Short mmCIF file of C-alpha atoms and ligand atoms in Angstrom, two decimals:
data_model
loop_
_atom_site.label_atom_id
_atom_site.label_comp_id
_atom_site.label_asym_id
_atom_site.label_seq_id
_atom_site.Cartn_x
_atom_site.Cartn_y
_atom_site.Cartn_z
CA MET Y 178 -15.03 57.19 -23.99
CA THR Y 179 -16.29 55.06 -21.12
CA ALA Y 180 -19.72 54.00 -20.04
CA GLY Y 181 -22.26 56.67 -19.32
CA GLN Y 182 -20.46 59.62 -20.82
CA ASP Y 183 -22.84 60.19 -23.63
CA PRO Y 184 -26.38 58.87 -23.21
CA ALA Y 185 -27.45 61.08 -26.12
CA ILE Y 186 -25.89 58.68 -28.60
CA THR Y 187 -28.59 56.16 -27.75
CA ARG Y 188 -31.13 58.63 -29.21
CA LEU Y 189 -29.63 58.46 -32.68
CA ARG Y 190 -31.16 56.39 -35.43
CA ALA Y 191 -29.10 53.39 -36.54
CA HIS Y 192 -28.13 55.08 -39.82
CA GLU Y 193 -26.95 58.11 -37.85
CA MET Y 194 -24.96 55.83 -35.56
CA ALA Y 195 -23.38 54.21 -38.63
CA ALA Y 196 -22.37 57.64 -39.91
CA GLY Y 197 -21.05 58.70 -36.49
CA LEU Y 198 -18.92 55.56 -36.24
CA ARG Y 199 -17.46 56.09 -39.70
CA GLU Y 200 -16.68 59.71 -38.96
CA GLY Y 201 -14.97 58.68 -35.73
CA ARG Y 202 -17.35 60.75 -33.54
CA PHE Y 203 -17.61 57.80 -31.14
CA THR Y 204 -16.49 54.21 -31.02
CA ALA Y 205 -18.60 51.07 -31.32
CA LEU Y 206 -17.56 50.17 -27.79
CA ALA Y 207 -18.75 53.53 -26.40
CA LEU Y 208 -21.99 53.13 -28.32
CA LEU Y 209 -22.47 49.67 -26.86
CA GLU Y 210 -21.61 50.75 -23.31
CA ALA Y 211 -24.14 53.59 -23.46
CA HIS Y 212 -26.83 51.07 -24.41
CA LEU Y 213 -25.70 48.49 -21.84
CA GLU Y 214 -25.89 51.13 -19.15
CA LEU Y 215 -29.53 51.87 -19.99
CA ILE Y 216 -30.30 48.16 -20.04
CA ARG Y 217 -28.66 47.63 -16.64
CA ASP Y 218 -30.50 50.60 -15.12
CA GLU Y 219 -33.90 49.99 -16.67
CA ASN Y 220 -34.50 46.35 -17.45
CA ARG Y 221 -35.95 45.55 -14.03
CA VAL Y 222 -38.81 47.97 -14.64
CA LEU Y 223 -39.12 47.49 -18.43
CA HIS Y 224 -38.29 43.78 -18.61
CA ALA Y 225 -37.66 43.86 -22.35
CA TRP Y 226 -34.68 41.51 -22.16
CA SER Y 227 -34.57 37.84 -21.30
CA SER Y 228 -30.80 37.58 -21.63
CA VAL Y 229 -27.97 40.01 -22.33
CA ASP Y 230 -24.63 38.80 -23.69
CA GLU Y 231 -22.39 41.62 -22.47
CA ASP Y 232 -19.14 39.80 -23.19
CA GLY Y 233 -20.11 38.66 -26.66
CA ALA Y 234 -21.39 42.14 -27.50
CA ARG Y 235 -18.16 43.77 -26.25
CA GLN Y 236 -16.07 41.44 -28.38
CA ALA Y 237 -18.14 42.31 -31.44
CA ALA Y 238 -17.88 46.04 -30.65
CA VAL Y 239 -14.10 45.83 -30.22
CA ALA Y 240 -13.82 43.95 -33.52
CA ALA Y 241 -15.97 46.61 -35.20
CA ASP Y 242 -13.73 49.35 -33.83
CA ARG Y 243 -10.67 47.56 -35.17
CA GLN Y 244 -12.24 47.41 -38.62
CA LEU Y 245 -13.37 51.04 -38.40
CA SER Y 246 -9.97 52.34 -37.45
CA LYS Y 247 -8.33 50.27 -40.17
CA GLU Y 248 -10.75 51.20 -42.90
CA GLY Y 249 -12.51 54.21 -41.44
CA GLY Y 250 -13.72 57.03 -43.58
CA ARG Y 251 -15.10 54.80 -46.29
CA ALA Y 252 -18.53 55.59 -47.61
CA ILE Y 253 -21.61 53.75 -46.34
CA GLN Y 254 -22.42 52.56 -49.85
CA GLY Y 255 -20.39 51.50 -52.81
CA PRO Y 256 -18.29 48.47 -53.63
CA ALA Y 257 -15.64 49.18 -51.00
CA ALA Y 258 -18.20 49.97 -48.32
CA LEU Y 259 -17.83 48.81 -44.77
CA PRO Y 260 -20.50 46.32 -43.68
CA PRO Y 261 -23.79 48.21 -43.25
CA LEU Y 262 -24.41 47.49 -39.56
CA LEU Y 263 -20.79 47.70 -38.45
CA GLY Y 264 -20.82 48.49 -34.72
CA ILE Y 265 -24.61 48.89 -34.45
CA PRO Y 266 -26.31 47.25 -31.42
CA VAL Y 267 -29.13 44.87 -32.37
CA ALA Y 268 -31.52 42.77 -30.25
CA LEU Y 269 -32.87 39.37 -31.22
CA LYS Y 270 -36.24 38.01 -30.20
CA ASP Y 271 -35.68 35.09 -27.83
CA LEU Y 272 -36.54 32.57 -30.55
CA VAL Y 273 -33.54 33.30 -32.78
CA VAL Y 274 -30.91 30.74 -31.82
CA THR Y 275 -27.28 31.72 -31.45
CA ARG Y 276 -24.45 29.36 -30.65
CA GLY Y 277 -23.75 28.81 -26.98
CA GLN Y 278 -26.37 31.35 -25.96
CA PRO Y 279 -29.81 30.83 -24.38
CA SER Y 280 -32.95 30.96 -26.53
CA THR Y 281 -36.07 30.13 -24.57
CA ALA Y 282 -38.89 31.34 -26.84
CA GLY Y 283 -40.42 32.63 -23.61
CA SER Y 284 -40.96 29.05 -22.42
CA ARG Y 285 -39.99 27.15 -19.33
CA ILE Y 286 -39.58 24.08 -21.51
CA LEU Y 287 -36.50 25.65 -23.12
CA LYS Y 288 -34.93 26.80 -19.87
CA GLY Y 289 -31.27 25.87 -19.95
CA PHE Y 290 -31.24 25.18 -23.69
CA LEU Y 291 -28.08 26.44 -25.40
CA SER Y 292 -28.07 26.33 -29.16
CA PRO Y 293 -25.29 24.39 -30.86
CA TYR Y 294 -25.56 26.59 -33.96
CA ASP Y 295 -26.39 30.07 -35.25
CA ALA Y 296 -29.61 30.99 -37.03
CA HIS Y 297 -29.01 32.08 -40.62
CA ILE Y 298 -30.01 35.64 -39.77
CA ALA Y 299 -27.57 35.70 -36.84
CA GLU Y 300 -24.79 34.82 -39.28
CA ARG Y 301 -25.96 37.49 -41.68
CA LEU Y 302 -26.00 40.04 -38.87
CA ARG Y 303 -22.50 39.11 -37.83
CA GLU Y 304 -21.25 39.43 -41.42
CA ALA Y 305 -22.90 42.85 -41.53
CA GLY Y 306 -20.90 43.90 -38.46
CA ALA Y 307 -23.86 44.11 -36.06
CA VAL Y 308 -23.30 43.91 -32.31
CA VAL Y 309 -25.87 41.44 -31.01
CA VAL Y 310 -26.67 42.57 -27.48
CA GLY Y 311 -29.02 39.81 -26.33
CA LYS Y 312 -32.45 38.25 -26.55
CA THR Y 313 -35.77 39.93 -25.95
CA ASN Y 314 -38.82 38.82 -24.03
CA MET Y 315 -41.80 37.39 -25.90
CA ASP Y 316 -45.05 35.50 -25.54
CA GLU Y 317 -44.33 31.81 -25.13
CA PHE Y 318 -43.58 30.35 -28.58
CA ALA Y 319 -44.85 33.65 -30.03
CA MET Y 320 -48.44 32.87 -29.07
CA GLY Y 321 -50.00 36.09 -27.90
CA SER Y 322 -50.43 39.80 -28.48
CA SER Y 323 -49.20 41.27 -25.22
CA THR Y 324 -45.98 39.49 -24.11
CA GLU Y 325 -47.89 38.52 -20.96
CA HIS Y 326 -47.69 34.85 -21.96
CA SER Y 327 -43.93 34.80 -21.35
CA ALA Y 328 -42.89 32.29 -18.71
CA TRP Y 329 -40.47 34.98 -17.46
CA GLY Y 330 -43.13 37.61 -16.76
CA PRO Y 331 -44.48 40.45 -18.88
CA THR Y 332 -42.79 43.47 -20.46
CA ALA Y 333 -43.97 47.03 -19.83
CA ASN Y 334 -44.78 49.61 -22.49
CA PRO Y 335 -42.42 52.62 -22.16
CA TRP Y 336 -45.35 54.92 -23.01
CA ALA Y 337 -47.32 53.72 -19.97
CA LEU Y 338 -45.70 51.20 -17.67
CA ASP Y 339 -49.01 49.71 -16.58
CA ARG Y 340 -49.80 48.78 -20.19
CA VAL Y 341 -48.60 46.02 -22.52
CA PRO Y 342 -46.14 46.68 -25.35
CA GLY Y 343 -48.11 44.33 -27.61
CA GLY Y 344 -46.80 40.98 -28.66
CA SER Y 345 -45.58 38.52 -29.26
CA SER Y 346 -42.39 40.46 -30.08
CA GLY Y 347 -43.10 42.92 -27.25
CA GLY Y 348 -39.58 42.79 -25.83
CA SER Y 349 -38.03 43.79 -29.14
CA ALA Y 350 -40.55 46.61 -29.61
CA ALA Y 351 -40.11 47.95 -26.06
CA ALA Y 352 -36.31 47.75 -26.29
CA VAL Y 353 -36.31 49.84 -29.48
CA ALA Y 354 -38.88 52.32 -28.12
CA ALA Y 355 -36.91 52.77 -24.88
CA PHE Y 356 -33.59 53.35 -26.72
CA HIS Y 357 -32.04 50.14 -25.37
CA VAL Y 358 -31.11 49.31 -28.97
CA PRO Y 359 -31.79 51.11 -32.25
CA LEU Y 360 -32.72 47.89 -34.07
CA ALA Y 361 -34.33 44.59 -33.19
CA ILE Y 362 -35.49 41.42 -34.87
CA GLY Y 363 -38.98 40.05 -34.37
CA THR Y 364 -41.17 37.42 -35.95
CA ASP Y 365 -44.72 37.83 -37.18
CA THR Y 366 -47.13 34.91 -37.58
CA GLY Y 367 -50.36 36.89 -37.29
CA GLY Y 368 -49.19 40.37 -36.31
CA SER Y 369 -46.37 39.91 -33.82
CA ILE Y 370 -44.09 42.52 -35.37
CA ARG Y 371 -46.64 45.05 -36.63
CA GLN Y 372 -48.95 45.11 -33.60
CA PRO Y 373 -46.18 45.70 -30.99
CA ALA Y 374 -44.63 48.27 -33.34
CA ALA Y 375 -47.98 50.08 -33.38
CA LEU Y 376 -48.39 49.93 -29.61
CA THR Y 377 -44.88 51.23 -28.89
CA GLY Y 378 -44.61 53.91 -31.58
CA THR Y 379 -41.91 52.08 -33.54
CA VAL Y 380 -41.62 50.91 -37.14
CA GLY Y 381 -42.04 47.18 -37.77
CA MET Y 382 -42.25 45.17 -40.95
CA LYS Y 383 -43.42 41.68 -41.74
CA PRO Y 384 -41.86 40.84 -45.09
CA THR Y 385 -43.29 38.58 -47.77
CA TYR Y 386 -43.45 34.92 -46.77
CA GLY Y 387 -40.14 33.45 -47.93
CA ARG Y 388 -38.18 36.70 -47.89
CA VAL Y 389 -36.14 35.84 -44.80
CA SER Y 390 -34.73 32.45 -43.84
CA ARG Y 391 -36.25 30.81 -40.78
CA TYR Y 392 -33.27 28.48 -40.30
CA GLY Y 393 -32.58 28.70 -36.58
CA ILE Y 394 -35.87 30.43 -35.77
CA ILE Y 395 -37.89 28.45 -33.22
CA ALA Y 396 -41.05 27.58 -35.16
CA PHE Y 397 -44.64 28.47 -34.29
CA ALA Y 398 -46.77 28.06 -37.46
CA SER Y 399 -44.58 27.29 -40.42
CA SER Y 400 -46.86 28.47 -43.23
CA LEU Y 401 -47.24 31.87 -41.53
CA ASP Y 402 -44.05 32.71 -39.61
CA GLN Y 403 -41.82 35.45 -41.00
CA VAL Y 404 -38.81 37.26 -39.56
CA GLY Y 405 -38.67 41.03 -39.75
CA PRO Y 406 -37.15 44.25 -38.44
CA PHE Y 407 -38.01 46.87 -35.82
CA GLY Y 408 -36.48 50.35 -35.95
CA ARG Y 409 -37.25 53.90 -34.84
CA ASP Y 410 -37.66 55.00 -38.42
CA VAL Y 411 -38.35 53.48 -41.80
CA ARG Y 412 -34.81 53.81 -43.09
CA ASP Y 413 -33.45 51.84 -40.14
CA ALA Y 414 -36.01 49.07 -40.56
CA ALA Y 415 -35.16 48.95 -44.28
CA MET Y 416 -31.46 48.71 -43.49
CA LEU Y 417 -32.01 45.78 -41.11
CA LEU Y 418 -34.27 43.88 -43.50
CA GLY Y 419 -31.71 44.34 -46.28
CA VAL Y 420 -29.13 42.60 -44.10
CA VAL Y 421 -31.19 39.57 -43.09
CA ALA Y 422 -33.25 38.97 -46.26
CA GLY Y 423 -32.43 36.53 -49.02
CA ARG Y 424 -32.20 32.92 -50.04
CA ASP Y 425 -30.62 30.46 -47.64
CA GLU Y 426 -30.12 26.89 -48.72
CA HIS Y 427 -30.90 25.68 -45.19
CA ASP Y 428 -34.50 26.92 -45.49
CA SER Y 429 -36.29 25.56 -48.55
CA THR Y 430 -39.09 28.12 -48.06
CA SER Y 431 -36.67 31.04 -48.44
CA ALA Y 432 -37.08 32.41 -51.94
CA PRO Y 433 -34.31 32.79 -54.50
CA MET Y 434 -35.40 36.34 -55.16
CA GLN Y 435 -33.20 39.35 -55.67
CA VAL Y 436 -33.09 41.49 -52.49
CA PRO Y 437 -33.08 45.20 -53.28
CA ASP Y 438 -30.93 47.58 -51.25
CA TYR Y 439 -34.04 48.81 -49.44
CA ALA Y 440 -32.36 51.60 -47.48
CA ALA Y 441 -30.36 52.94 -50.42
CA GLU Y 442 -33.53 53.19 -52.50
CA LEU Y 443 -35.17 55.62 -50.08
CA PRO Y 444 -34.99 59.32 -50.85
CA ALA Y 445 -32.84 61.19 -48.33
CA ASP Y 446 -34.68 64.41 -48.95
CA ASP Y 447 -38.13 64.94 -47.33
CA ASP Y 448 -39.61 66.80 -50.30
CA GLU Y 449 -38.61 64.05 -52.66
CA ALA Y 450 -39.96 61.41 -50.29
CA ALA Y 451 -43.30 63.21 -49.90
CA ALA Y 452 -43.60 63.72 -53.65
CA SER Y 453 -43.13 59.98 -54.26
CA VAL Y 454 -46.78 59.29 -53.34
CA LYS Y 455 -48.12 61.46 -56.18
CA GLY Y 456 -50.31 59.37 -58.43
CA LEU Y 457 -50.09 56.22 -56.30
CA ARG Y 458 -53.35 54.38 -55.80
CA LEU Y 459 -53.91 53.35 -52.19
CA GLY Y 460 -56.78 51.04 -51.29
CA LEU Y 461 -58.67 51.60 -48.07
CA PRO Y 462 -60.35 48.32 -47.12
CA ARG Y 463 -63.70 48.97 -45.50
CA GLU Y 464 -63.59 45.79 -43.39
CA TYR Y 465 -60.50 46.92 -41.50
CA PHE Y 466 -62.47 49.56 -39.63
CA VAL Y 467 -63.77 46.83 -37.37
CA PRO Y 468 -66.47 47.10 -34.72
CA GLY Y 469 -64.82 47.85 -31.39
CA MET Y 470 -62.16 50.01 -32.96
CA GLU Y 471 -61.31 52.93 -30.70
CA PRO Y 472 -62.51 56.28 -32.07
CA GLY Y 473 -59.11 57.85 -31.36
CA VAL Y 474 -57.40 55.18 -33.44
CA GLU Y 475 -59.86 55.55 -36.29
CA ALA Y 476 -59.39 59.34 -36.20
CA ARG Y 477 -55.59 59.04 -36.50
CA ILE Y 478 -55.88 56.58 -39.40
CA ARG Y 479 -58.36 58.80 -41.26
CA GLU Y 480 -56.08 61.81 -40.73
CA ALA Y 481 -53.14 59.85 -42.12
CA VAL Y 482 -55.19 58.83 -45.13
CA GLY Y 483 -56.14 62.49 -45.60
CA ALA Y 484 -52.51 63.58 -45.39
CA LEU Y 485 -51.45 61.05 -48.03
CA GLU Y 486 -54.33 62.15 -50.25
CA ALA Y 487 -53.34 65.79 -49.82
CA ALA Y 488 -49.81 64.82 -50.87
CA GLY Y 489 -51.18 63.45 -54.14
CA ALA Y 490 -52.06 59.81 -53.49
CA GLU Y 491 -55.36 58.59 -54.84
CA ILE Y 492 -57.42 56.86 -52.16
CA VAL Y 493 -59.69 54.07 -53.39
CA GLU Y 494 -62.24 52.69 -50.96
CA LEU Y 495 -62.57 48.98 -51.53
CA SER Y 496 -63.71 45.75 -49.97
CA LEU Y 497 -61.83 42.63 -48.92
CA PRO Y 498 -65.05 40.69 -48.39
CA HIS Y 499 -63.63 37.58 -46.70
CA SER Y 500 -61.77 39.53 -44.01
CA GLU Y 501 -64.34 38.60 -41.40
CA TYR Y 502 -63.23 34.95 -41.65
CA GLY Y 503 -59.56 35.77 -41.15
CA LEU Y 504 -59.50 35.38 -37.40
CA ALA Y 505 -61.44 32.10 -37.33
CA THR Y 506 -59.34 30.47 -40.03
CA TYR Y 507 -56.09 31.71 -38.51
CA TYR Y 508 -57.05 30.14 -35.19
CA ILE Y 509 -57.45 26.77 -36.90
CA ILE Y 510 -54.36 26.87 -39.11
CA ALA Y 511 -51.88 28.43 -36.67
CA PRO Y 512 -52.69 26.07 -33.75
CA ALA Y 513 -52.73 23.06 -36.12
CA GLU Y 514 -49.22 23.84 -37.30
CA ALA Y 515 -48.12 24.73 -33.78
CA SER Y 516 -49.32 21.39 -32.41
CA ALA Y 517 -47.11 19.65 -34.96
CA ASN Y 518 -44.10 21.94 -34.44
CA LEU Y 519 -44.25 21.69 -30.66
CA ALA Y 520 -44.33 17.88 -30.66
CA ARG Y 521 -40.52 18.00 -30.64
CA TYR Y 522 -40.41 19.23 -27.02
CA ASP Y 523 -40.37 15.80 -25.51
CA GLY Y 524 -37.96 16.21 -22.63
CA ILE Y 525 -35.26 14.32 -24.53
CA ARG Y 526 -34.04 16.61 -27.26
CA TYR Y 527 -34.22 20.11 -25.81
CA GLY Y 528 -34.19 22.01 -22.55
CA GLN Y 529 -36.21 20.95 -19.58
CA SER Y 530 -36.73 17.28 -18.79
CA VAL Y 531 -39.00 16.02 -16.03
CA ARG Y 532 -39.04 12.35 -15.10
CA GLY Y 533 -42.24 10.34 -14.97
CA GLU Y 534 -42.82 6.61 -14.54
CA ASP Y 535 -42.01 5.66 -18.14
CA VAL Y 536 -41.37 7.24 -21.54
CA LEU Y 537 -44.93 8.52 -21.86
CA GLY Y 538 -44.76 9.70 -18.26
CA ASN Y 539 -41.59 11.68 -19.01
CA TYR Y 540 -43.30 13.28 -21.97
CA LEU Y 541 -46.43 14.22 -20.04
CA ALA Y 542 -44.52 15.52 -17.03
CA THR Y 543 -42.12 17.56 -19.16
CA ARG Y 544 -44.81 19.10 -21.30
CA GLY Y 545 -47.30 19.44 -18.46
CA SER Y 546 -44.92 21.54 -16.41
CA GLY Y 547 -42.93 23.09 -19.29
CA PHE Y 548 -45.72 24.66 -21.33
CA GLY Y 549 -47.89 27.53 -20.16
CA ALA Y 550 -51.68 27.73 -20.40
CA GLU Y 551 -51.88 29.51 -23.77
CA VAL Y 552 -49.51 27.02 -25.43
CA LYS Y 553 -51.53 24.12 -24.06
CA ARG Y 554 -54.70 25.73 -25.38
CA ARG Y 555 -53.16 25.99 -28.86
CA VAL Y 556 -51.86 22.41 -28.82
CA MET Y 557 -55.33 21.18 -27.87
CA LEU Y 558 -57.04 23.32 -30.52
CA GLY Y 559 -54.56 22.23 -33.16
CA THR Y 560 -54.61 18.56 -32.30
CA TYR Y 561 -58.39 18.61 -32.39
CA ALA Y 562 -58.51 20.38 -35.76
CA LEU Y 563 -56.12 17.84 -37.27
CA SER Y 564 -57.68 14.73 -35.77
CA ALA Y 565 -59.27 12.06 -37.96
CA GLY Y 566 -62.90 12.91 -38.57
CA TYR Y 567 -62.40 16.64 -37.97
CA TYR Y 568 -59.60 17.36 -40.41
CA ASP Y 569 -61.95 17.97 -43.35
CA ALA Y 570 -64.38 20.04 -41.32
CA TYR Y 571 -61.76 22.34 -39.82
CA TYR Y 572 -58.26 22.29 -41.24
CA LEU Y 573 -59.19 21.62 -44.85
CA LYS Y 574 -62.04 24.11 -44.72
CA ALA Y 575 -59.76 26.73 -43.22
CA GLN Y 576 -57.24 26.21 -46.02
CA LYS Y 577 -60.01 26.82 -48.55
CA VAL Y 578 -61.06 30.02 -46.83
CA ARG Y 579 -57.40 31.01 -46.78
CA THR Y 580 -57.44 30.83 -50.58
CA LEU Y 581 -60.46 33.16 -50.62
CA LEU Y 582 -58.68 35.64 -48.35
CA LYS Y 583 -55.70 35.59 -50.67
CA ARG Y 584 -57.96 36.09 -53.69
CA ASP Y 585 -59.44 39.23 -52.06
CA PHE Y 586 -55.94 40.70 -51.96
CA ASP Y 587 -55.13 39.59 -55.52
CA LEU Y 588 -58.24 41.38 -56.80
CA ALA Y 589 -57.49 44.49 -54.76
CA PHE Y 590 -53.96 44.69 -56.13
CA LYS Y 591 -55.36 44.78 -59.65
CA GLN Y 592 -56.83 48.15 -58.70
CA VAL Y 593 -54.33 49.66 -56.32
CA ASP Y 594 -50.58 49.82 -55.62
CA ALA Y 595 -50.87 49.16 -51.88
CA LEU Y 596 -53.44 49.03 -49.11
CA ILE Y 597 -53.66 51.33 -46.15
CA ALA Y 598 -55.27 50.25 -42.88
CA PRO Y 599 -55.02 50.42 -39.13
CA THR Y 600 -52.47 48.05 -37.57
CA SER Y 601 -54.35 47.51 -34.31
CA PRO Y 602 -57.94 48.49 -33.50
CA THR Y 603 -56.83 49.85 -30.12
CA VAL Y 604 -53.88 51.52 -28.45
CA ALA Y 605 -51.83 49.64 -25.84
CA PHE Y 606 -54.18 48.03 -23.31
CA PRO Y 607 -53.59 47.71 -19.57
CA LEU Y 608 -51.60 44.76 -18.25
CA GLY Y 609 -54.05 41.98 -17.42
CA ALA Y 610 -56.94 43.46 -19.39
CA ARG Y 611 -57.23 40.65 -21.97
CA LEU Y 612 -55.61 37.75 -20.12
CA ALA Y 613 -58.82 36.23 -18.85
CA ASP Y 614 -60.48 36.38 -22.28
CA PRO Y 615 -58.52 34.62 -25.04
CA VAL Y 616 -60.86 35.83 -27.78
CA ALA Y 617 -60.39 39.46 -26.74
CA MET Y 618 -56.64 38.85 -26.94
CA TYR Y 619 -57.00 37.18 -30.37
CA LEU Y 620 -58.94 40.20 -31.68
CA SER Y 621 -55.82 42.33 -31.18
CA ASP Y 622 -54.55 40.97 -34.51
CA VAL Y 623 -57.72 41.18 -36.56
CA CYS Y 624 -56.17 43.81 -38.87
CA THR Y 625 -52.83 42.05 -39.30
CA LEU Y 626 -53.42 38.33 -39.59
CA PRO Y 627 -55.07 38.25 -43.04
CA VAL Y 628 -51.75 39.56 -44.35
CA ASN Y 629 -49.94 36.49 -42.99
CA MET Y 630 -52.65 34.21 -44.35
CA ALA Y 631 -51.94 35.63 -47.82
CA GLY Y 632 -48.15 35.66 -47.35
CA LEU Y 633 -47.93 39.39 -48.12
CA PRO Y 634 -45.65 42.10 -46.72
CA GLY Y 635 -46.99 44.65 -44.25
CA ILE Y 636 -45.41 47.54 -42.39
CA SER Y 637 -46.59 49.50 -39.37
CA VAL Y 638 -45.44 53.09 -38.93
CA PRO Y 639 -46.35 55.49 -36.11
CA CYS Y 640 -49.13 57.94 -37.03
CA GLY Y 641 -49.67 59.96 -33.86
CA LEU Y 642 -51.22 59.42 -30.47
CA SER Y 643 -54.63 58.64 -29.07
CA GLU Y 644 -55.08 59.35 -25.37
CA GLY Y 645 -51.33 59.84 -25.17
CA LEU Y 646 -50.54 56.41 -26.62
CA PRO Y 647 -49.10 55.53 -30.05
CA VAL Y 648 -51.26 54.54 -33.01
CA GLY Y 649 -49.89 52.48 -35.92
CA LEU Y 650 -50.69 52.90 -39.61
CA GLN Y 651 -50.36 49.77 -41.72
CA PHE Y 652 -49.40 49.56 -45.38
CA ILE Y 653 -49.93 46.20 -47.06
CA GLY Y 654 -48.26 45.38 -50.36
CA ARG Y 655 -48.04 42.89 -53.17
CA ALA Y 656 -45.76 39.92 -52.62
CA TRP Y 657 -42.07 40.96 -52.84
CA ASP Y 658 -43.02 44.64 -52.87
CA GLU Y 659 -41.35 45.59 -49.57
CA SER Y 660 -39.63 48.47 -51.37
CA ARG Y 661 -42.99 50.07 -52.02
CA LEU Y 662 -43.96 49.76 -48.36
CA PHE Y 663 -40.72 51.28 -47.14
CA GLY Y 664 -41.20 54.05 -49.70
CA LEU Y 665 -44.73 54.72 -48.45
CA GLY Y 666 -43.61 54.67 -44.83
CA ARG Y 667 -40.78 57.05 -45.62
CA ALA Y 668 -43.16 59.32 -47.55
CA TYR Y 669 -45.56 59.40 -44.63
CA GLU Y 670 -42.68 60.28 -42.29
CA ALA Y 671 -41.74 63.13 -44.61
CA ILE Y 672 -45.31 64.40 -44.89
CA THR Y 673 -45.65 64.48 -41.10
CA ALA Y 674 -42.06 65.49 -40.34
CA SER Y 675 -43.08 68.63 -38.50
CA ALA Y 676 -45.95 67.08 -36.52
CA GLU Y 677 -45.52 67.67 -32.81
CA TRP Y 678 -45.97 64.02 -31.86
CA ARG Y 679 -42.89 63.12 -33.89
CA SER Y 680 -40.65 64.84 -31.36
CA LEU Y 681 -42.10 63.10 -28.30
CA GLU Y 682 -40.27 60.41 -26.39
CA PRO Y 683 -42.21 57.65 -24.60
CA THR Y 684 -43.89 59.24 -21.60
CA ASP Y 685 -42.72 56.85 -18.92
CA LEU Y 686 -39.03 56.67 -19.81
CA PRO Y 687 -38.00 58.60 -16.66
CA ALA Y 688 -39.72 56.03 -14.41
CA LEU Y 689 -37.70 53.16 -15.90
CA SER Y 690 -34.72 53.92 -13.69
CA ASP Y 691 -36.79 54.65 -10.58
CA PRO Y 692 -35.74 52.15 -7.88
CA SER Y 693 -39.18 52.31 -6.28
CA ALA Y 694 -41.06 51.58 -9.52
CA PRO Y 695 -42.57 48.08 -9.62
CA ALA Y 696 -41.50 45.44 -12.15
CA PRO Y 697 -44.09 44.53 -14.80
CA ALA Y 698 -44.82 41.18 -13.10
CA GLU Y 699 -45.76 43.07 -9.93
CA ARG Y 700 -47.93 45.48 -11.92
CA LEU Y 701 -49.67 42.55 -13.59
CA ALA Y 702 -50.24 40.79 -10.27
CA ALA Y 703 -51.72 43.99 -8.85
CA ALA Y 704 -53.98 44.42 -11.90
CA ARG Y 705 -55.29 40.86 -11.57
CA ALA Y 706 -55.84 41.02 -7.83
N1 LIG E 223 -51.41 37.07 -31.65
C1 LIG E 223 -51.33 36.06 -32.66
C2 LIG E 223 -51.26 34.71 -32.00
O1 LIG E 223 -51.27 34.68 -30.83
C3 LIG E 223 -50.14 36.28 -33.56
C4 LIG E 223 -48.86 36.00 -32.88
C5 LIG E 223 -47.70 36.10 -33.81
O2 LIG E 223 -47.73 36.80 -34.82
N2 LIG E 223 -46.66 35.38 -33.48
O3 LIG E 223 -51.18 33.69 -32.62
#
């Protein structure tokens, strides 16, 4: 098969692609070419990708085909199984380094930087047979909720091209939603996987802090950052997390915990999946229905809660009383850690280097021209919060409040098996709408960032549309309880399997290949004019 013969294969879920490859229905190379063709035709208008490694991806696909033809027909599971992602195209957020390839973290300061090594998760993906297609657009250093803070211009939402896909992992979310890849990696420091998943109608999980190695992940805020999967269904996201999770001796914060076979644990049968919620206690935190939440979003969440209750879950209304301090403490801790992590971009060690009069001049010129406005804002906030005389008042205080936030969750999990909440208070917002108001942008993550502060896992799954745009339902779990969250997500999929919205593709997909359609940067410029 050659390029373009079968665009329908891009519509399959990753686990269906894996089965198709094993059954010899198509080759890994054909699967890759079908995806590359969409990317070539549509990336100008979607702008989900910051770099595509066509040659590297083809080599991986050819190698996968060799292995498939040699050992084809073997079962997906079992001791003699082929690697789980053999031949499956995967995207990496542009902060996952891979040898000899660009990783810019959405920043001008990393323009031209080629990594001398592979991130741990890139190695794990290669061992699992994945075909890494390229890197996806993101907010600079993962600071943002819209992907508009990328130095390379924004990404569009395939559901409405004049709207953001969320962020900071907006490129990964948009690429999965637009069928450019079935799977993508993101990172989530305060919501950057779950919020874009919600806004693009995809599944995204932030695992427990320590579940996935950050070796080779360009750091934002080290006590909060976690790597996680995007997929078009829960099983796919579970499959991807299973591949990348686990202890890595290069990252001392990665936990030596057993990693379950998340995907294999999920019931294949819808009835069984739906029945799995019977008797579960799900906590509904009052504080997550925040002021300013869109009525359409609240309605979808309440309907989802009702559907889970009807399927036999017990819904327990409860309070996480310190939630209101989540945003304020996050915006002390995350910038403080970012200001320390970003000190390494000095014009000597990485990427861009601009000459000044002397060493300090080089540093100021490199950073002054290399960092965008949001990154500078965070470095200033963080440096201030950590400075002598203010450390106790801000950073130390924030750490204490962080303990209280965590305690809220600990108490809740004495009563319930998981929490259920909105992922984002609104649907995808128009390009430019929150750029002039940082606090409005920060509020995008009000329902997700307490989860990072407590180090817990959270998943966002699609739960219908409001005004034609996707709404995300969030499940939050105990530490290391990702299996429960995948199970709940899968159950919710089963319960709503026949809902009409499940069969809808993103509304604006046809416009992605329209040669007269503007690029997202042009749309943003028009919105701001
Ligand atoms: N929007 C939040 C921020 O800007 C979270 C970003 C993230 O999770 N990386 O910090």
